[in-house]
mmCIF file of C-alpha atoms in Angstrom:
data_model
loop_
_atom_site.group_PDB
_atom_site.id
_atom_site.type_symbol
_atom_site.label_atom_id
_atom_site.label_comp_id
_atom_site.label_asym_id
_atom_site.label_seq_id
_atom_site.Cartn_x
_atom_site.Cartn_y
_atom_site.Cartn_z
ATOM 1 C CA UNK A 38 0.000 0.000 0.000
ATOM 2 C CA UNK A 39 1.170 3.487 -0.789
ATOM 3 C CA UNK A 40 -0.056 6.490 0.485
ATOM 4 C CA UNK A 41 0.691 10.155 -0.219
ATOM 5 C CA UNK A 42 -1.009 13.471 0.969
ATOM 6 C CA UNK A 43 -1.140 16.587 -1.724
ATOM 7 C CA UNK A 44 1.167 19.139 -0.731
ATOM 8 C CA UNK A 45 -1.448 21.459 -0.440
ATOM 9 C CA UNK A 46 -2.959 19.176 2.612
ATOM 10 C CA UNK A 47 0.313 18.268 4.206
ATOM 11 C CA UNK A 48 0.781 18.590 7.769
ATOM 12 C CA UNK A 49 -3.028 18.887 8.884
ATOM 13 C CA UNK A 50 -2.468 15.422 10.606
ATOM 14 C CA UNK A 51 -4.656 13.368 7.457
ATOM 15 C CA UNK A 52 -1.686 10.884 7.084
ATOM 16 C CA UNK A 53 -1.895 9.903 10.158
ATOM 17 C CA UNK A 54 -5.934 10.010 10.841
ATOM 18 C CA UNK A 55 -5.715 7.168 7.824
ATOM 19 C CA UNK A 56 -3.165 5.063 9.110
ATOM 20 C CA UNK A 57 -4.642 5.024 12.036
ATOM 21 C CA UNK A 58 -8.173 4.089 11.073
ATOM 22 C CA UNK A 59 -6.650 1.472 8.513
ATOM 23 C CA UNK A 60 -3.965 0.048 10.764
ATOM 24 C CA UNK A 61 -6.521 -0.299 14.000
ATOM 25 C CA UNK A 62 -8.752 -2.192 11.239
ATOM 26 C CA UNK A 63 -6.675 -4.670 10.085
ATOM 27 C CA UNK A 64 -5.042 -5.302 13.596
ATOM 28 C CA UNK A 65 -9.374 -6.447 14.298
ATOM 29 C CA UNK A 66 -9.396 -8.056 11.814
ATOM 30 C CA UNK A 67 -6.529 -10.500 12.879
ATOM 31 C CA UNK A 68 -2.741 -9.424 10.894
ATOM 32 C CA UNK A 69 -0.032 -9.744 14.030
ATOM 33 C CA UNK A 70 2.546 -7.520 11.591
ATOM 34 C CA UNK A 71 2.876 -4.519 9.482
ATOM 35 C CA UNK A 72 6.123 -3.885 7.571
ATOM 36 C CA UNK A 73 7.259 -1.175 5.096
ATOM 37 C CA UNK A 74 10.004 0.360 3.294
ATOM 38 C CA UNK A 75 10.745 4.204 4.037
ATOM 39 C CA UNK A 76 13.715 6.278 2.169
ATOM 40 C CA UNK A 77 15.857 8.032 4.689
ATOM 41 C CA UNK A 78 15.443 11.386 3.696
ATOM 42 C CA UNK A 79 11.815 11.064 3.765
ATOM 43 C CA UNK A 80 11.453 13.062 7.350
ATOM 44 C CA UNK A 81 7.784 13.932 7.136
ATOM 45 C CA UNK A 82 6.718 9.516 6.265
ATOM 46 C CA UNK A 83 9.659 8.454 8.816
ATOM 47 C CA UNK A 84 8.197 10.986 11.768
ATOM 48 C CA UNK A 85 4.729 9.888 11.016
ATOM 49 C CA UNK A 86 5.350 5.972 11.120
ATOM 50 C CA UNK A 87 8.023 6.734 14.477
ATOM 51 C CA UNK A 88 4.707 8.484 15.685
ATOM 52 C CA UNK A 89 2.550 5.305 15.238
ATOM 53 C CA UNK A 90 4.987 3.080 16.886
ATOM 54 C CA UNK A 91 7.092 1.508 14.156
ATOM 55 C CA UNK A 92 10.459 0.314 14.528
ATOM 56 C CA UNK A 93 14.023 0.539 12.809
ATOM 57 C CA UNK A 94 14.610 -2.956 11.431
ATOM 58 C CA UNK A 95 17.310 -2.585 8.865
ATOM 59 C CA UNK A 96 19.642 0.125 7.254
ATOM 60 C CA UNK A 97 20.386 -0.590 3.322
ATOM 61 C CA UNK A 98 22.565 1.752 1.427
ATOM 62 C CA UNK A 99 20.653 1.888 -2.071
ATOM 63 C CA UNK A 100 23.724 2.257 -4.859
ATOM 64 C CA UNK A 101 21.671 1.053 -7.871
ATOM 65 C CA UNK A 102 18.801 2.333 -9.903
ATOM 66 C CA UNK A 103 15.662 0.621 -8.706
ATOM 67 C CA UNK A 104 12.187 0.777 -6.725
ATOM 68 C CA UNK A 105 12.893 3.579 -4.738
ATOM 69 C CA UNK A 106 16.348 5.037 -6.277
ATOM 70 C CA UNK A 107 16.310 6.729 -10.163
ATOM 71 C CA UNK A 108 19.434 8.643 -9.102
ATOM 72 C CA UNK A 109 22.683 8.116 -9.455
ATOM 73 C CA UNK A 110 24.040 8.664 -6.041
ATOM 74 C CA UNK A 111 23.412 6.436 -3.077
ATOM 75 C CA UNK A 112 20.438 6.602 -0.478
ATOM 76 C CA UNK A 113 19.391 4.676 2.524
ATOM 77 C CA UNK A 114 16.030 2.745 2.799
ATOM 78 C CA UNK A 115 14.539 1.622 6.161
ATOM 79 C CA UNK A 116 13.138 -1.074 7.006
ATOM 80 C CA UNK A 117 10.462 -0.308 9.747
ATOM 81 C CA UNK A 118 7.681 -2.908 11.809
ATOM 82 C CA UNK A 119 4.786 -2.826 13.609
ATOM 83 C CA UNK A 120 3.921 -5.639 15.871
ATOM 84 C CA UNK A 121 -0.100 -5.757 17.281
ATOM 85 C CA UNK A 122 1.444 -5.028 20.889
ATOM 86 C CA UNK A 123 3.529 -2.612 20.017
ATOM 87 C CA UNK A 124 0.358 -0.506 18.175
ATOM 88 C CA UNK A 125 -0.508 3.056 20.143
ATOM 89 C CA UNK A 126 -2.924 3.728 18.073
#
């Protein structure tokens, strides 16, 4: 799943209201796990999912064109995961 907010709407807290409402959901509805892939330098996703009580699984230096990476200069993805009773939401 992929989310994004316009930039017009950024920062009002709908990221999160979603998340929230989705996450809490699917937690009912029995999945024990959530796990995603954030870039780095994405402050405003990485604060949000920090907020909602993932944790840092994995570092990977990205050196190659790819998924997340069209550049030619290296980034670093994060692996982040949410465990049921580790949810705050």
């Amino acid at each position: 799943i992929g989310a994004d907010i316009h930039p017009d709407l950024r920062g009002r807290g709908y990221g999160k209201q979603a998340y929230k409402q989705f996450i809490s959901e699917w937690f009912r509805d029995g999945v024990k796990k959530f796990t995603l892939k954030v870039m780095a330098d994405n402050k405003r996703a990485l604060n949000l999912y920090l907020k909602l009580g993932f944790k840092l699984v994995k570092a990977e230096l990205i050196t190659r064109p790819g998924e997340f990476n069209d550049n030619k200069y290296p980034e670093v993805s994060l692996d982040m995961e949410l465990d049921k009773e580790d949810w705050n939401g």
